[in-house]
Amino acid sequence: MVTVYQREPALSRRALLKGGAAALVLVVTGSAVISPQQAWGMEPTALKPDTMATLIQMARDVYPHDHVAERFYAIAMKDHDTKAGSDAAHKDLIEAGIADLDQRAGEGGYRGVGWEEDRVKLLQTIETTPFFQAVRGGMVVGLYNQKELWPLFGYEGESYSQGGYMTRGFDDIEWL
């Protein structure tokens, strides 16, 4: 009697497909994949790119929402870049505020501080400054007035045109 041994494949079809897909992504992009949370692709016109990146990190620390992509914070901070282009005093306020924040953070600057808790402590030291108040105040409207974000927070939009809140969902605020 002859015993036939069936050889197991060295690589399963599933493993081959997983590995092939990852390799394809690396070949197509030419590098590692950047997560959508980190991609905001905005070119500042008046503020320095490093200033803008720090503003975005600061905005995320002031109004933290893990489920909100970085690009929405970038859109909210774009107003400071636009205003800095036409108002030299605002540009100086933002650039000086970021420089001060980076100096307080030490080596690596504000964005180099690894823990959110430590960055928040730094922000608490400047929360009464005109710089912090300008950034925080702009964030309220800049972030929460983006219609794409409303569903993430359970906000259905204005109700006046649909009969007002009394007749349209007055008591259905599940997100609160």
Tab-separated table of N, CA and C in Angstrom:
chain	number	residue	atom	x	y	z
A	1	MET	N	0.843	-1.173	0.000
A	1	MET	CA	0.000	0.000	0.000
A	1	MET	C	0.890	1.238	0.000
A	2	VAL	N	0.552	2.173	-0.816
A	2	VAL	CA	1.321	3.400	-0.952
A	2	VAL	C	0.564	4.517	-0.249
A	3	THR	N	1.249	5.240	0.640
A	3	THR	CA	0.630	6.362	1.340
A	3	THR	C	0.981	7.637	0.594
A	4	VAL	N	-0.031	8.415	0.284
A	4	VAL	CA	0.172	9.678	-0.424
A	4	VAL	C	-0.003	10.813	0.587
A	5	TYR	N	1.004	11.615	0.681
A	5	TYR	CA	0.930	12.765	1.583
A	5	TYR	C	0.607	14.003	0.756
A	6	GLN	N	-0.389	14.719	1.227
A	6	GLN	CA	-0.755	15.943	0.532
A	6	GLN	C	-0.015	17.098	1.210
A	7	ARG	N	0.707	17.818	0.432
A	7	ARG	CA	1.507	18.916	0.965
A	7	ARG	C	0.634	20.172	1.104
A	8	GLU	N	0.704	20.787	2.284
A	8	GLU	CA	-0.031	22.033	2.513
A	8	GLU	C	0.682	23.154	1.765
A	9	PRO	N	-0.066	24.071	1.176
A	9	PRO	CA	0.597	25.187	0.500
A	9	PRO	C	1.362	26.047	1.517
A	10	ALA	N	2.478	26.559	1.096
A	10	ALA	CA	3.313	27.375	1.978
A	10	ALA	C	2.616	28.689	2.329
A	11	LEU	N	1.744	29.129	1.448
A	11	LEU	CA	1.069	30.407	1.657
A	11	LEU	C	-0.398	30.214	1.293
A	12	SER	N	-1.290	30.546	2.220
A	12	SER	CA	-2.720	30.391	1.927
A	12	SER	C	-3.174	31.490	0.962
A	13	ARG	N	-4.279	31.256	0.338
A	13	ARG	CA	-4.812	32.243	-0.604
A	13	ARG	C	-5.130	33.548	0.120
A	14	ARG	N	-5.672	33.442	1.311
A	14	ARG	CA	-6.019	34.636	2.089
A	14	ARG	C	-4.770	35.461	2.428
A	15	ALA	N	-3.717	34.791	2.884
A	15	ALA	CA	-2.471	35.482	3.219
A	15	ALA	C	-1.859	36.121	1.982
A	16	LEU	N	-1.950	35.423	0.846
A	16	LEU	CA	-1.414	35.962	-0.398
A	16	LEU	C	-2.164	37.225	-0.803
A	17	LEU	N	-3.494	37.198	-0.705
A	17	LEU	CA	-4.285	38.373	-1.071
A	17	LEU	C	-4.017	39.552	-0.144
A	18	LYS	N	-3.915	39.284	1.161
A	18	LYS	CA	-3.616	40.362	2.118
A	18	LYS	C	-2.264	40.993	1.815
A	19	GLY	N	-1.261	40.149	1.661
A	19	GLY	CA	0.083	40.652	1.391
A	19	GLY	C	0.183	41.353	0.057
A	20	GLY	N	-0.511	40.812	-0.938
A	20	GLY	CA	-0.495	41.420	-2.267
A	20	GLY	C	-1.147	42.782	-2.268
A	21	ALA	N	-2.252	42.928	-1.536
A	21	ALA	CA	-2.941	44.221	-1.466
A	21	ALA	C	-2.065	45.271	-0.792
A	22	ALA	N	-1.410	44.893	0.277
A	22	ALA	CA	-0.520	45.837	0.967
A	22	ALA	C	0.647	46.221	0.075
A	23	ALA	N	1.213	45.262	-0.624
A	23	ALA	CA	2.332	45.547	-1.524
A	23	ALA	C	1.891	46.460	-2.655
A	24	LEU	N	0.684	46.245	-3.180
A	24	LEU	CA	0.163	47.078	-4.251
A	24	LEU	C	0.019	48.523	-3.799
A	25	VAL	N	-0.492	48.722	-2.592
A	25	VAL	CA	-0.643	50.083	-2.063
A	25	VAL	C	0.722	50.767	-1.969
A	26	LEU	N	1.710	50.053	-1.472
A	26	LEU	CA	3.044	50.635	-1.347
A	26	LEU	C	3.659	50.946	-2.706
A	27	VAL	N	3.412	50.084	-3.690
A	27	VAL	CA	3.945	50.324	-5.033
A	27	VAL	C	3.267	51.524	-5.667
A	28	VAL	N	1.948	51.615	-5.529
A	28	VAL	CA	1.198	52.704	-6.143
A	28	VAL	C	1.550	54.041	-5.499
A	29	THR	N	1.601	54.091	-4.165
A	29	THR	CA	1.870	55.361	-3.489
A	29	THR	C	3.348	55.682	-3.434
A	30	GLY	N	4.169	54.671	-3.490
A	30	GLY	CA	5.607	54.900	-3.430
A	30	GLY	C	6.126	55.066	-2.019
A	31	SER	N	5.248	54.975	-1.046
A	31	SER	CA	5.664	55.127	0.350
A	31	SER	C	4.592	54.535	1.242
A	32	ALA	N	4.789	54.736	2.526
A	32	ALA	CA	3.788	54.261	3.485
A	32	ALA	C	2.516	55.076	3.332
A	33	VAL	N	1.415	54.514	3.719
A	33	VAL	CA	0.117	55.163	3.590
A	33	VAL	C	-0.065	56.157	4.733
A	34	ILE	N	-0.577	57.333	4.410
A	34	ILE	CA	-0.871	58.348	5.419
A	34	ILE	C	-2.326	58.188	5.810
A	35	SER	N	-2.579	58.157	7.095
A	35	SER	CA	-3.956	57.974	7.538
A	35	SER	C	-4.781	59.213	7.207
A	36	PRO	N	-6.071	59.038	6.916
A	36	PRO	CA	-6.928	60.180	6.614
A	36	PRO	C	-7.006	61.172	7.769
A	37	GLN	N	-6.805	60.701	9.004
A	37	GLN	CA	-6.820	61.603	10.161
A	37	GLN	C	-5.690	62.618	10.064
A	38	GLN	N	-4.561	62.229	9.472
A	38	GLN	CA	-3.399	63.096	9.427
A	38	GLN	C	-3.336	63.937	8.153
A	39	ALA	N	-4.123	63.605	7.149
A	39	ALA	CA	-4.050	64.299	5.870
A	39	ALA	C	-4.984	65.503	5.860
A	40	TRP	N	-4.421	66.677	5.705
A	40	TRP	CA	-5.280	67.841	5.595
A	40	TRP	C	-4.939	68.681	4.391
A	41	GLY	N	-3.830	68.456	3.745
A	41	GLY	CA	-3.466	69.036	2.458
A	41	GLY	C	-3.959	70.444	2.196
A	42	MET	N	-3.556	71.401	2.984
A	42	MET	CA	-3.941	72.784	2.783
A	42	MET	C	-2.669	73.609	2.728
A	43	GLU	N	-2.596	74.481	1.787
A	43	GLU	CA	-1.426	75.330	1.626
A	43	GLU	C	-1.716	76.697	2.239
A	44	PRO	N	-1.101	77.014	3.388
A	44	PRO	CA	-1.339	78.339	3.974
A	44	PRO	C	-0.746	79.431	3.092
A	45	THR	N	-1.393	80.578	3.072
A	45	THR	CA	-0.928	81.668	2.221
A	45	THR	C	-0.253	82.785	3.018
A	46	ALA	N	-0.672	83.031	4.242
A	46	ALA	CA	-0.113	84.120	5.039
A	46	ALA	C	0.706	83.611	6.221
A	47	LEU	N	0.253	82.545	6.843
A	47	LEU	CA	0.965	81.993	7.994
A	47	LEU	C	1.977	80.949	7.537
A	48	LYS	N	2.987	80.726	8.361
A	48	LYS	CA	3.977	79.693	8.057
A	48	LYS	C	3.317	78.317	8.140
A	49	PRO	N	3.753	77.362	7.317
A	49	PRO	CA	3.177	76.005	7.388
A	49	PRO	C	3.293	75.378	8.780
A	50	ASP	N	4.425	75.594	9.471
A	50	ASP	CA	4.577	75.068	10.827
A	50	ASP	C	3.583	75.713	11.793
A	51	THR	N	3.339	76.996	11.606
A	51	THR	CA	2.360	77.701	12.434
A	51	THR	C	0.981	77.100	12.221
A	52	MET	N	0.647	76.847	10.967
A	52	MET	CA	-0.661	76.276	10.656
A	52	MET	C	-0.800	74.877	11.255
A	53	ALA	N	0.238	74.062	11.154
A	53	ALA	CA	0.193	72.703	11.714
A	53	ALA	C	0.027	72.754	13.230
A	54	THR	N	0.687	73.702	13.881
A	54	THR	CA	0.555	73.837	15.328
A	54	THR	C	-0.839	74.326	15.699
A	55	LEU	N	-1.381	75.249	14.909
A	55	LEU	CA	-2.751	75.715	15.147
A	55	LEU	C	-3.745	74.558	15.065
A	56	ILE	N	-3.556	73.685	14.103
A	56	ILE	CA	-4.462	72.549	13.933
A	56	ILE	C	-4.352	71.599	15.121
A	57	GLN	N	-3.119	71.346	15.580
A	57	GLN	CA	-2.947	70.493	16.756
A	57	GLN	C	-3.565	71.141	17.984
A	58	MET	N	-3.387	72.441	18.100
A	58	MET	CA	-3.961	73.173	19.223
A	58	MET	C	-5.488	73.091	19.189
A	59	ALA	N	-6.056	73.256	18.001
A	59	ALA	CA	-7.512	73.172	17.851
A	59	ALA	C	-8.021	71.794	18.254
A	60	ARG	N	-7.303	70.764	17.879
A	60	ARG	CA	-7.701	69.397	18.239
A	60	ARG	C	-7.621	69.201	19.749
A	61	ASP	N	-6.678	69.855	20.400
A	61	ASP	CA	-6.545	69.727	21.853
A	61	ASP	C	-7.589	70.546	22.604
A	62	VAL	N	-8.000	71.680	22.030
A	62	VAL	CA	-9.006	72.517	22.679
A	62	VAL	C	-10.395	71.905	22.524
A	63	TYR	N	-10.701	71.391	21.347
A	63	TYR	CA	-11.982	70.751	21.063
A	63	TYR	C	-11.712	69.335	20.547
A	64	PRO	N	-11.404	68.406	21.449
A	64	PRO	CA	-11.023	67.052	21.009
A	64	PRO	C	-12.229	66.187	20.628
A	65	HIS	N	-12.178	65.687	19.426
A	65	HIS	CA	-13.184	64.733	18.939
A	65	HIS	C	-12.418	63.681	18.148
A	66	ASP	N	-12.271	62.498	18.695
A	66	ASP	CA	-11.511	61.447	18.027
A	66	ASP	C	-12.137	61.027	16.704
A	67	HIS	N	-13.441	61.178	16.569
A	67	HIS	CA	-14.128	60.745	15.359
A	67	HIS	C	-14.172	61.815	14.268
A	68	VAL	N	-13.531	62.964	14.498
A	68	VAL	CA	-13.505	64.038	13.519
A	68	VAL	C	-12.127	64.044	12.852
A	69	ALA	N	-12.122	63.996	11.527
A	69	ALA	CA	-10.874	63.966	10.764
A	69	ALA	C	-10.120	65.292	10.869
A	70	GLU	N	-8.834	65.206	10.697
A	70	GLU	CA	-7.934	66.358	10.790
A	70	GLU	C	-8.326	67.472	9.815
A	71	ARG	N	-8.837	67.111	8.664
A	71	ARG	CA	-9.150	68.118	7.647
A	71	ARG	C	-10.211	69.108	8.117
A	72	PHE	N	-11.114	68.677	8.986
A	72	PHE	CA	-12.135	69.590	9.488
A	72	PHE	C	-11.528	70.629	10.426
A	73	TYR	N	-10.526	70.225	11.181
A	73	TYR	CA	-9.805	71.182	12.031
A	73	TYR	C	-9.013	72.151	11.145
A	74	ALA	N	-8.445	71.641	10.060
A	74	ALA	CA	-7.691	72.496	9.137
A	74	ALA	C	-8.614	73.534	8.499
A	75	ILE	N	-9.803	73.109	8.110
A	75	ILE	CA	-10.778	74.045	7.525
A	75	ILE	C	-11.132	75.131	8.542
A	76	ALA	N	-11.323	74.741	9.788
A	76	ALA	CA	-11.662	75.710	10.835
A	76	ALA	C	-10.527	76.703	11.070
A	77	MET	N	-9.286	76.250	10.968
A	77	MET	CA	-8.139	77.121	11.216
A	77	MET	C	-7.767	77.967	10.003
A	78	LYS	N	-8.281	77.609	8.839
A	78	LYS	CA	-7.982	78.355	7.608
A	78	LYS	C	-8.390	79.818	7.733
A	79	ASP	N	-9.423	80.100	8.515
A	79	ASP	CA	-9.858	81.486	8.703
A	79	ASP	C	-8.751	82.355	9.291
A	80	HIS	N	-7.922	81.784	10.166
A	80	HIS	CA	-6.815	82.559	10.738
A	80	HIS	C	-5.785	82.884	9.668
A	81	ASP	N	-5.552	81.968	8.750
A	81	ASP	CA	-4.619	82.213	7.650
A	81	ASP	C	-5.166	83.293	6.722
A	82	THR	N	-6.446	83.208	6.426
A	82	THR	CA	-7.081	84.195	5.558
A	82	THR	C	-7.036	85.578	6.193
A	83	LYS	N	-7.400	85.651	7.462
A	83	LYS	CA	-7.396	86.942	8.165
A	83	LYS	C	-5.977	87.494	8.286
A	84	ALA	N	-5.004	86.614	8.493
A	84	ALA	CA	-3.602	87.056	8.599
A	84	ALA	C	-3.106	87.660	7.291
A	85	GLY	N	-3.701	87.245	6.174
A	85	GLY	CA	-3.316	87.791	4.874
A	85	GLY	C	-3.741	89.227	4.675
A	86	SER	N	-4.792	89.645	5.375
A	86	SER	CA	-5.286	91.013	5.209
A	86	SER	C	-5.119	91.878	6.458
A	87	ASP	N	-4.725	91.265	7.562
A	87	ASP	CA	-4.601	91.992	8.826
A	87	ASP	C	-3.255	91.648	9.479
A	88	ALA	N	-2.311	92.567	9.358
A	88	ALA	CA	-0.956	92.326	9.875
A	88	ALA	C	-0.962	92.113	11.391
A	89	ALA	N	-1.850	92.794	12.100
A	89	ALA	CA	-1.913	92.642	13.557
A	89	ALA	C	-2.354	91.224	13.925
A	90	HIS	N	-3.296	90.679	13.172
A	90	HIS	CA	-3.754	89.304	13.444
A	90	HIS	C	-2.635	88.311	13.133
A	91	LYS	N	-1.936	88.549	12.042
A	91	LYS	CA	-0.817	87.664	11.687
A	91	LYS	C	0.229	87.677	12.795
A	92	ASP	N	0.564	88.864	13.286
A	92	ASP	CA	1.542	88.977	14.376
A	92	ASP	C	1.044	88.281	15.643
A	93	LEU	N	-0.251	88.421	15.943
A	93	LEU	CA	-0.835	87.786	17.120
A	93	LEU	C	-0.686	86.268	17.039
A	94	ILE	N	-1.008	85.696	15.894
A	94	ILE	CA	-0.961	84.243	15.724
A	94	ILE	C	0.483	83.742	15.713
A	95	GLU	N	1.338	84.369	14.931
A	95	GLU	CA	2.742	83.928	14.845
A	95	GLU	C	3.437	84.051	16.204
A	96	ALA	N	3.216	85.174	16.915
A	96	ALA	CA	3.834	85.364	18.230
A	96	ALA	C	3.252	84.381	19.251
A	97	GLY	N	1.951	84.138	19.165
A	97	GLY	CA	1.308	83.186	20.084
A	97	GLY	C	1.847	81.775	19.915
A	98	ILE	N	2.033	81.346	18.673
A	98	ILE	CA	2.580	80.008	18.406
A	98	ILE	C	4.038	79.940	18.848
A	99	ALA	N	4.807	81.005	18.595
A	99	ALA	CA	6.212	81.034	19.024
A	99	ALA	C	6.298	80.924	20.547
A	100	ASP	N	5.428	81.639	21.254
A	100	ASP	CA	5.405	81.571	22.713
A	100	ASP	C	5.021	80.167	23.191
A	101	LEU	N	4.032	79.585	22.571
A	101	LEU	CA	3.588	78.238	22.929
A	101	LEU	C	4.707	77.222	22.691
A	102	ASP	N	5.395	77.343	21.559
A	102	ASP	CA	6.517	76.441	21.265
A	102	ASP	C	7.650	76.611	22.276
A	103	GLN	N	7.908	77.855	22.671
A	103	GLN	CA	8.966	78.117	23.661
A	103	GLN	C	8.597	77.509	25.015
A	104	ARG	N	7.362	77.636	25.419
A	104	ARG	CA	6.909	77.057	26.686
A	104	ARG	C	6.997	75.528	26.669
A	105	ALA	N	6.798	74.952	25.478
A	105	ALA	CA	6.818	73.490	25.346
A	105	ALA	C	8.238	72.934	25.413
A	106	GLY	N	9.217	73.757	25.081
A	106	GLY	CA	10.603	73.288	25.113
A	106	GLY	C	11.026	72.665	23.792
A	107	GLU	N	12.032	71.821	23.852
A	107	GLU	CA	12.595	71.215	22.648
A	107	GLU	C	11.523	70.420	21.893
A	108	GLY	N	11.434	70.664	20.602
A	108	GLY	CA	10.421	70.001	19.785
A	108	GLY	C	9.155	70.814	19.636
A	109	GLY	N	8.996	71.858	20.436
A	109	GLY	CA	7.825	72.711	20.347
A	109	GLY	C	6.554	72.028	20.817
A	110	TYR	N	5.457	72.717	20.628
A	110	TYR	CA	4.153	72.230	21.077
A	110	TYR	C	3.781	70.897	20.434
A	111	ARG	N	4.004	70.790	19.130
A	111	ARG	CA	3.657	69.540	18.450
A	111	ARG	C	4.565	68.390	18.859
A	112	GLY	N	5.709	68.689	19.449
A	112	GLY	CA	6.620	67.653	19.905
A	112	GLY	C	6.247	67.069	21.255
A	113	VAL	N	5.290	67.693	21.926
A	113	VAL	CA	4.828	67.175	23.217
A	113	VAL	C	3.944	65.965	22.921
A	114	GLY	N	4.355	64.813	23.390
A	114	GLY	CA	3.709	63.568	23.008
A	114	GLY	C	2.338	63.297	23.589
A	115	TRP	N	2.089	63.745	24.783
A	115	TRP	CA	0.831	63.405	25.449
A	115	TRP	C	-0.151	64.565	25.392
A	116	GLU	N	-1.385	64.257	25.045
A	116	GLU	CA	-2.431	65.275	24.979
A	116	GLU	C	-2.585	65.975	26.327
A	117	GLU	N	-2.520	65.234	27.393
A	117	GLU	CA	-2.664	65.792	28.741
A	117	GLU	C	-1.607	66.872	28.999
A	118	ASP	N	-0.385	66.639	28.555
A	118	ASP	CA	0.687	67.620	28.736
A	118	ASP	C	0.461	68.851	27.863
A	119	ARG	N	-0.054	68.647	26.654
A	119	ARG	CA	-0.347	69.794	25.780
A	119	ARG	C	-1.479	70.634	26.373
A	120	VAL	N	-2.473	69.984	26.955
A	120	VAL	CA	-3.590	70.710	27.568
A	120	VAL	C	-3.086	71.543	28.746
A	121	LYS	N	-2.166	71.002	29.528
A	121	LYS	CA	-1.588	71.776	30.639
A	121	LYS	C	-0.875	73.019	30.119
A	122	LEU	N	-0.185	72.890	28.992
A	122	LEU	CA	0.461	74.060	28.377
A	122	LEU	C	-0.592	75.084	27.947
A	123	LEU	N	-1.662	74.609	27.358
A	123	LEU	CA	-2.716	75.519	26.918
A	123	LEU	C	-3.371	76.229	28.090
A	124	GLN	N	-3.478	75.555	29.221
A	124	GLN	CA	-4.074	76.182	30.405
A	124	GLN	C	-3.220	77.346	30.902
A	125	THR	N	-1.923	77.318	30.628
A	125	THR	CA	-1.060	78.429	31.064
A	125	THR	C	-1.255	79.679	30.211
A	126	ILE	N	-1.848	79.523	29.032
A	126	ILE	CA	-2.042	80.687	28.153
A	126	ILE	C	-3.514	80.990	27.881
A	127	GLU	N	-4.426	80.332	28.594
A	127	GLU	CA	-5.843	80.455	28.258
A	127	GLU	C	-6.425	81.854	28.435
A	128	THR	N	-5.763	82.740	29.145
A	128	THR	CA	-6.279	84.099	29.299
A	128	THR	C	-5.674	85.076	28.292
A	129	THR	N	-4.749	84.610	27.459
A	129	THR	CA	-4.085	85.501	26.497
A	129	THR	C	-4.997	85.805	25.310
A	130	PRO	N	-4.810	86.954	24.678
A	130	PRO	CA	-5.605	87.283	23.486
A	130	PRO	C	-5.407	86.246	22.363
A	131	PHE	N	-4.212	85.693	22.255
A	131	PHE	CA	-3.944	84.673	21.248
A	131	PHE	C	-4.840	83.454	21.451
A	132	PHE	N	-4.852	82.923	22.655
A	132	PHE	CA	-5.659	81.736	22.932
A	132	PHE	C	-7.138	82.034	22.714
A	133	GLN	N	-7.597	83.183	23.180
A	133	GLN	CA	-9.004	83.541	23.036
A	133	GLN	C	-9.401	83.686	21.565
A	134	ALA	N	-8.482	84.207	20.741
A	134	ALA	CA	-8.762	84.341	19.306
A	134	ALA	C	-8.902	82.969	18.651
A	135	VAL	N	-8.013	82.050	18.997
A	135	VAL	CA	-8.063	80.705	18.411
A	135	VAL	C	-9.296	79.961	18.909
A	136	ARG	N	-9.534	79.986	20.200
A	136	ARG	CA	-10.682	79.275	20.781
A	136	ARG	C	-11.999	79.827	20.244
A	137	GLY	N	-12.102	81.132	20.189
A	137	GLY	CA	-13.334	81.753	19.702
A	137	GLY	C	-13.612	81.432	18.239
A	138	GLY	N	-12.587	81.422	17.432
A	138	GLY	CA	-12.756	81.087	16.023
A	138	GLY	C	-13.121	79.630	15.803
A	139	MET	N	-12.690	78.776	16.723
A	139	MET	CA	-12.967	77.348	16.597
A	139	MET	C	-14.442	77.024	16.776
A	140	VAL	N	-15.116	77.717	17.646
A	140	VAL	CA	-16.521	77.411	17.916
A	140	VAL	C	-17.322	77.467	16.615
A	141	VAL	N	-17.161	78.537	15.886
A	141	VAL	CA	-17.886	78.691	14.628
A	141	VAL	C	-17.199	77.891	13.524
A	142	GLY	N	-15.886	77.977	13.452
A	142	GLY	CA	-15.143	77.328	12.375
A	142	GLY	C	-15.315	75.823	12.316
A	143	LEU	N	-15.371	75.174	13.453
A	143	LEU	CA	-15.496	73.720	13.476
A	143	LEU	C	-16.959	73.282	13.431
A	144	TYR	N	-17.761	73.809	14.318
A	144	TYR	CA	-19.119	73.300	14.478
A	144	TYR	C	-20.118	73.824	13.443
A	145	ASN	N	-19.694	74.730	12.589
A	145	ASN	CA	-20.591	75.218	11.544
A	145	ASN	C	-20.322	74.537	10.200
A	146	GLN	N	-19.604	73.433	10.207
A	146	GLN	CA	-19.354	72.679	8.985
A	146	GLN	C	-20.451	71.616	8.828
A	147	LYS	N	-21.269	71.776	7.811
A	147	LYS	CA	-22.440	70.913	7.633
A	147	LYS	C	-22.074	69.437	7.521
A	148	GLU	N	-20.888	69.132	7.006
A	148	GLU	CA	-20.466	67.732	6.905
A	148	GLU	C	-20.324	67.070	8.270
A	149	LEU	N	-20.042	67.878	9.286
A	149	LEU	CA	-19.843	67.346	10.630
A	149	LEU	C	-21.139	67.171	11.418
A	150	TRP	N	-22.162	67.867	11.047
A	150	TRP	CA	-23.399	67.842	11.821
A	150	TRP	C	-23.911	66.438	12.097
A	151	PRO	N	-23.941	65.543	11.121
A	151	PRO	CA	-24.432	64.183	11.420
A	151	PRO	C	-23.578	63.444	12.455
A	152	LEU	N	-22.276	63.739	12.507
A	152	LEU	CA	-21.413	63.092	13.494
A	152	LEU	C	-21.799	63.465	14.921
A	153	PHE	N	-22.373	64.648	15.082
A	153	PHE	CA	-22.766	65.120	16.402
A	153	PHE	C	-24.261	64.953	16.663
A	154	GLY	N	-24.996	64.423	15.692
A	154	GLY	CA	-26.422	64.215	15.866
A	154	GLY	C	-27.254	65.464	15.626
A	155	TYR	N	-26.652	66.488	15.053
A	155	TYR	CA	-27.375	67.726	14.785
A	155	TYR	C	-28.007	67.626	13.405
A	156	GLU	N	-29.295	67.893	13.317
A	156	GLU	CA	-30.019	67.742	12.058
A	156	GLU	C	-30.072	69.025	11.245
A	157	GLY	N	-29.501	70.090	11.737
A	157	GLY	CA	-29.529	71.360	11.019
A	157	GLY	C	-30.651	72.248	11.502
A	158	GLU	N	-30.798	73.368	10.836
A	158	GLU	CA	-31.832	74.318	11.243
A	158	GLU	C	-33.214	73.745	10.982
A	159	SER	N	-34.177	74.178	11.765
A	159	SER	CA	-35.535	73.646	11.643
A	159	SER	C	-36.568	74.702	11.272
A	160	TYR	N	-36.143	75.945	11.201
A	160	TYR	CA	-37.095	77.024	10.927
A	160	TYR	C	-37.843	76.777	9.619
A	161	SER	N	-37.105	76.420	8.581
A	161	SER	CA	-37.725	76.218	7.268
A	161	SER	C	-38.628	74.988	7.227
A	162	GLN	N	-38.571	74.150	8.270
A	162	GLN	CA	-39.376	72.924	8.309
A	162	GLN	C	-40.392	72.948	9.452
A	163	GLY	N	-40.733	74.136	9.908
A	163	GLY	CA	-41.763	74.261	10.924
A	163	GLY	C	-41.240	74.556	12.319
A	164	GLY	N	-39.948	74.622	12.502
A	164	GLY	CA	-39.374	74.930	13.804
A	164	GLY	C	-39.126	73.698	14.646
A	165	TYR	N	-38.455	73.890	15.755
A	165	TYR	CA	-38.077	72.782	16.624
A	165	TYR	C	-39.258	72.194	17.394
A	166	MET	N	-40.271	72.982	17.655
A	166	MET	CA	-41.406	72.479	18.425
A	166	MET	C	-42.136	71.374	17.670
A	167	THR	N	-42.202	71.492	16.359
A	167	THR	CA	-42.914	70.487	15.568
A	167	THR	C	-41.966	69.486	14.902
A	168	ARG	N	-40.678	69.658	15.084
A	168	ARG	CA	-39.721	68.783	14.410
A	168	ARG	C	-38.589	68.377	15.355
A	169	GLY	N	-38.824	67.392	16.160
A	169	GLY	CA	-37.757	66.802	16.944
A	169	GLY	C	-37.324	67.575	18.166
A	170	PHE	N	-38.195	68.309	18.792
A	170	PHE	CA	-37.830	69.079	19.982
A	170	PHE	C	-37.229	68.206	21.077
A	171	ASP	N	-37.751	67.003	21.241
A	171	ASP	CA	-37.308	66.167	22.347
A	171	ASP	C	-36.512	64.936	21.909
A	172	ASP	N	-35.917	64.962	20.722
A	172	ASP	CA	-35.166	63.785	20.269
A	172	ASP	C	-33.642	64.020	20.266
A	173	ILE	N	-33.151	64.729	21.239
A	173	ILE	CA	-31.712	65.005	21.282
A	173	ILE	C	-30.990	63.879	22.022
A	174	GLU	N	-30.722	62.817	21.296
A	174	GLU	CA	-30.064	61.652	21.863
A	174	GLU	C	-28.587	61.896	22.151
A	175	TRP	N	-27.995	62.861	21.462
A	175	TRP	CA	-26.555	63.093	21.582
A	175	TRP	C	-26.183	63.891	22.823
A	176	LEU	N	-27.147	64.477	23.509
A	176	LEU	CA	-26.851	65.335	24.659
A	176	LEU	C	-26.685	64.536	25.932
